[in-house]
Structures are given as C-alpha cells and as structure tokens.
Amino acid sequence: IFTLTVAIFAFSNISFGQANNATGTAQAAANIVTPISITKNIDLNFGNIAASGSGFTVALSADGVRNSTGGTGTLPSVIGTVTAAEFTAAGLTGATYAVTLPTSITITNGTNTMTVDGFVSNSTNTLTGGSETFNVGATLNVGANQVAGAYTGNFNVTVNYN
C-alpha cells in the first residue's frame, strides 16, 4: 500500500508540473509628438471709425472685410489700418486641432470702453505640412457719442489637438 501511495503522489506531482502553459510577449511603445503651438503674426485692428449720437457695430470678417450696421456712425474714407488678426498654429503634420476664441473682451482708452464680441476664424483646423496660418475677425460695439481716442485690449486664441 505504501509503495502504491508513493507511486500515485509521484504521478500527481509530475502531472502538475506538466500543466499546459503558454506565454506571449508584446512590446510597449509610445511616440511623443511635438506640442501644438500658436504664434500671433498680426493684431486685430478695426481702423478709423467716426462715432455718432447712436450706437452701432463694426464687423470685421476673418478675411479682413469691414462693415458697419445700425446707428449713424460711419467708416471714413481714410480707413486707417484695418486687419483681421493673423495666427500660425504649428505641430504634428496632418493633425487636426480646435481653435477656441473669446466670447467677448473690453478694449479701453483711459476710462472709456467698448466691447468686442462675435469672434470668428477661418481656420481649416488641419496642420497641413505641420502648420496653418489663419485669421480671426470680430465685431466692435461702438457706443452712442463714443469718446474719440485709441482703444486697445488683448484677447487670447487657444489651439488644442483633437
């Protein structure tokens, strides 16, 4: 009986040692890409505007076309510098990205203010060749009897990979 018991345990240990195991091996990899960046090339400028007794708006498209609506203000024939803002986004070639524009900002001349809103962009949102240059326009809200002077303010444009 003792010999039979030892033989059974010997075969049992051998069968445990011969379990059906298989191991696969895989490689882990990562590719760190160039972070997306943005550079301002040209500032947004609505040019010369003649205020009046009623408020009005001056829209500047991303393509640099300026139009006035509402009120009796005018866009004089001496237009001054009129430019849509221009930015260059750069990063991974062929990547798509999102552009985030402000909702509104305030520009000032001393204590006098005007609101700029309705920001628009003509970005295709693709970094063809690793970069894209695009423009940003907006709408200037001119108040009734707006005080003359040079009004300025800053705004942020953000780009992120999709």
Short mmCIF file of C-alpha atoms in Angstrom, two decimals:
data_model
loop_
_atom_site.label_atom_id
_atom_site.label_comp_id
_atom_site.label_asym_id
_atom_site.label_seq_id
_atom_site.Cartn_x
_atom_site.Cartn_y
_atom_site.Cartn_z
CA ILE A 1 0.00 0.00 0.00
CA PHE A 2 2.88 2.32 0.90
CA THR A 3 4.51 1.76 -2.49
CA LEU A 4 1.22 2.33 -4.28
CA THR A 5 0.68 5.64 -2.40
CA VAL A 6 4.18 6.89 -3.29
CA ALA A 7 3.61 6.00 -6.94
CA ILE A 8 0.27 7.89 -7.03
CA PHE A 9 1.87 11.02 -5.50
CA ALA A 10 4.78 10.82 -7.91
CA PHE A 11 2.46 10.72 -10.93
CA SER A 12 0.31 13.50 -9.41
CA ASN A 13 3.33 15.82 -8.99
CA ILE A 14 4.51 15.05 -12.48
CA SER A 15 1.09 15.86 -13.93
CA PHE A 16 1.01 19.17 -12.00
CA GLY A 17 4.45 20.03 -13.36
CA GLN A 18 3.31 19.40 -16.91
CA ALA A 19 0.41 21.91 -16.95
CA ASN A 20 -0.44 23.38 -20.39
CA ASN A 21 1.06 26.94 -20.11
CA ALA A 22 1.95 29.36 -22.92
CA THR A 23 3.47 32.82 -22.72
CA GLY A 24 3.20 35.58 -25.31
CA THR A 25 5.41 38.64 -25.42
CA ALA A 26 4.41 42.10 -26.67
CA GLN A 27 6.34 45.33 -26.97
CA ALA A 28 5.15 48.58 -25.37
CA ALA A 29 5.79 51.73 -27.42
CA ALA A 30 4.94 55.42 -27.41
CA ASN A 31 5.61 58.30 -29.78
CA ILE A 32 5.82 61.72 -28.16
CA VAL A 33 4.82 64.34 -30.74
CA THR A 34 5.65 67.99 -30.96
CA PRO A 35 3.29 70.02 -28.76
CA ILE A 36 0.90 72.25 -30.68
CA SER A 37 1.85 75.93 -30.59
CA ILE A 38 0.39 79.23 -31.72
CA THR A 39 2.10 82.44 -32.78
CA LYS A 40 0.42 85.82 -33.32
CA ASN A 41 1.54 87.36 -36.61
CA ILE A 42 -0.78 90.40 -36.95
CA ASP A 43 -3.04 92.22 -34.45
CA LEU A 44 -6.77 92.78 -34.93
CA ASN A 45 -7.47 96.39 -35.95
CA PHE A 46 -10.85 97.88 -36.85
CA GLY A 47 -9.29 101.05 -38.33
CA ASN A 48 -10.76 104.56 -38.21
CA ILE A 49 -14.38 104.86 -37.09
CA ALA A 50 -16.49 108.03 -36.72
CA ALA A 51 -18.88 107.81 -33.75
CA SER A 52 -22.30 109.42 -33.73
CA GLY A 53 -25.27 110.08 -31.48
CA SER A 54 -26.38 106.44 -31.72
CA GLY A 55 -24.59 103.18 -31.12
CA PHE A 56 -23.65 100.86 -33.97
CA THR A 57 -21.41 97.90 -34.73
CA VAL A 58 -18.40 97.39 -36.96
CA ALA A 59 -17.92 93.81 -38.09
CA LEU A 60 -14.51 92.72 -39.35
CA SER A 61 -14.58 89.31 -41.03
CA ALA A 62 -11.75 86.81 -40.75
CA ASP A 63 -11.00 87.74 -44.38
CA GLY A 64 -10.49 91.40 -43.39
CA VAL A 65 -13.76 92.81 -44.80
CA ARG A 66 -15.19 95.61 -42.62
CA ASN A 67 -18.90 96.55 -42.47
CA SER A 68 -20.92 98.90 -40.27
CA THR A 69 -24.52 98.20 -39.19
CA GLY A 70 -27.07 100.07 -37.12
CA GLY A 71 -26.81 103.65 -35.84
CA THR A 72 -25.44 106.54 -37.84
CA GLY A 73 -21.70 106.07 -37.26
CA THR A 74 -19.51 105.98 -40.31
CA LEU A 75 -16.39 104.34 -41.63
CA PRO A 76 -14.41 107.30 -43.02
CA SER A 77 -12.69 107.20 -46.41
CA VAL A 78 -9.36 107.41 -44.57
CA ILE A 79 -9.74 103.89 -43.20
CA GLY A 80 -6.50 103.69 -41.20
CA THR A 81 -5.11 100.23 -40.51
CA VAL A 82 -7.75 97.54 -40.96
CA THR A 83 -6.58 93.97 -40.35
CA ALA A 84 -8.02 90.73 -39.13
CA ALA A 85 -5.73 89.13 -36.55
CA GLU A 86 -3.43 86.51 -38.03
CA PHE A 87 -2.07 83.47 -36.18
CA THR A 88 0.03 80.44 -37.13
CA ALA A 89 -0.66 77.11 -35.44
CA ALA A 90 2.15 74.54 -35.67
CA GLY A 91 2.60 70.94 -34.60
CA LEU A 92 2.23 67.39 -35.88
CA THR A 93 1.86 67.24 -39.68
CA GLY A 94 -1.68 66.26 -40.69
CA ALA A 95 -3.12 66.57 -37.17
CA THR A 96 -6.48 68.24 -36.66
CA TYR A 97 -6.99 70.79 -33.95
CA ALA A 98 -9.61 73.01 -32.34
CA VAL A 99 -9.50 76.81 -32.09
CA THR A 100 -11.01 78.44 -29.01
CA LEU A 101 -11.94 82.12 -29.38
CA PRO A 102 -13.06 84.51 -26.64
CA THR A 103 -16.73 85.26 -26.15
CA SER A 104 -16.09 88.97 -25.65
CA ILE A 105 -13.41 91.38 -24.48
CA THR A 106 -13.31 95.02 -23.45
CA ILE A 107 -10.99 97.50 -25.12
CA THR A 108 -10.19 100.74 -23.34
CA ASN A 109 -8.98 104.29 -23.77
CA GLY A 110 -8.41 105.54 -20.23
CA THR A 111 -11.77 105.08 -18.53
CA ASN A 112 -13.70 104.81 -21.81
CA THR A 113 -14.55 101.31 -23.03
CA MET A 114 -16.00 99.37 -25.95
CA THR A 115 -16.92 95.69 -26.21
CA VAL A 116 -15.58 93.37 -28.89
CA ASP A 117 -17.51 90.13 -29.43
CA GLY A 118 -18.63 87.79 -32.22
CA PHE A 119 -15.12 86.45 -32.79
CA VAL A 120 -14.78 84.30 -35.95
CA SER A 121 -11.94 82.30 -37.50
CA ASN A 122 -11.22 81.00 -41.00
CA SER A 123 -9.09 78.09 -39.77
CA THR A 124 -9.42 74.75 -41.58
CA ASN A 125 -8.33 73.08 -38.31
CA THR A 126 -5.72 70.87 -40.02
CA LEU A 127 -1.95 71.22 -39.72
CA THR A 128 -1.17 70.53 -43.37
CA GLY A 129 2.61 70.37 -43.65
CA GLY A 130 2.84 70.87 -39.88
CA SER A 131 1.33 74.36 -39.69
CA GLU A 132 -1.61 76.52 -40.68
CA THR A 133 -1.96 80.29 -40.82
CA PHE A 134 -5.46 81.55 -40.11
CA ASN A 135 -7.23 84.84 -39.39
CA VAL A 136 -9.59 85.98 -36.65
CA GLY A 137 -12.20 88.70 -37.03
CA ALA A 138 -14.75 90.13 -34.59
CA THR A 139 -17.47 92.73 -34.05
CA LEU A 140 -16.82 96.08 -32.35
CA ASN A 141 -19.74 97.61 -30.44
CA VAL A 142 -19.43 101.40 -30.66
CA GLY A 143 -21.49 103.34 -28.13
CA ALA A 144 -23.52 106.47 -28.79
CA ASN A 145 -21.21 109.50 -28.63
CA GLN A 146 -18.20 107.23 -28.07
CA VAL A 147 -15.26 109.32 -26.89
CA ALA A 148 -12.54 109.76 -29.54
CA GLY A 149 -9.20 108.09 -28.95
CA ALA A 150 -7.16 104.93 -29.49
CA TYR A 151 -8.78 101.94 -27.76
CA THR A 152 -6.78 98.79 -27.06
CA GLY A 153 -7.12 95.46 -25.29
CA ASN A 154 -5.81 91.92 -25.52
CA PHE A 155 -7.54 88.66 -26.34
CA ASN A 156 -6.47 85.03 -26.29
CA VAL A 157 -6.79 82.43 -29.03
CA THR A 158 -6.15 78.84 -27.93
CA VAL A 159 -5.38 75.81 -30.10
CA ASN A 160 -5.53 72.16 -28.96
CA TYR A 161 -5.03 68.87 -30.77
CA ASN A 162 -8.29 66.99 -31.36
#
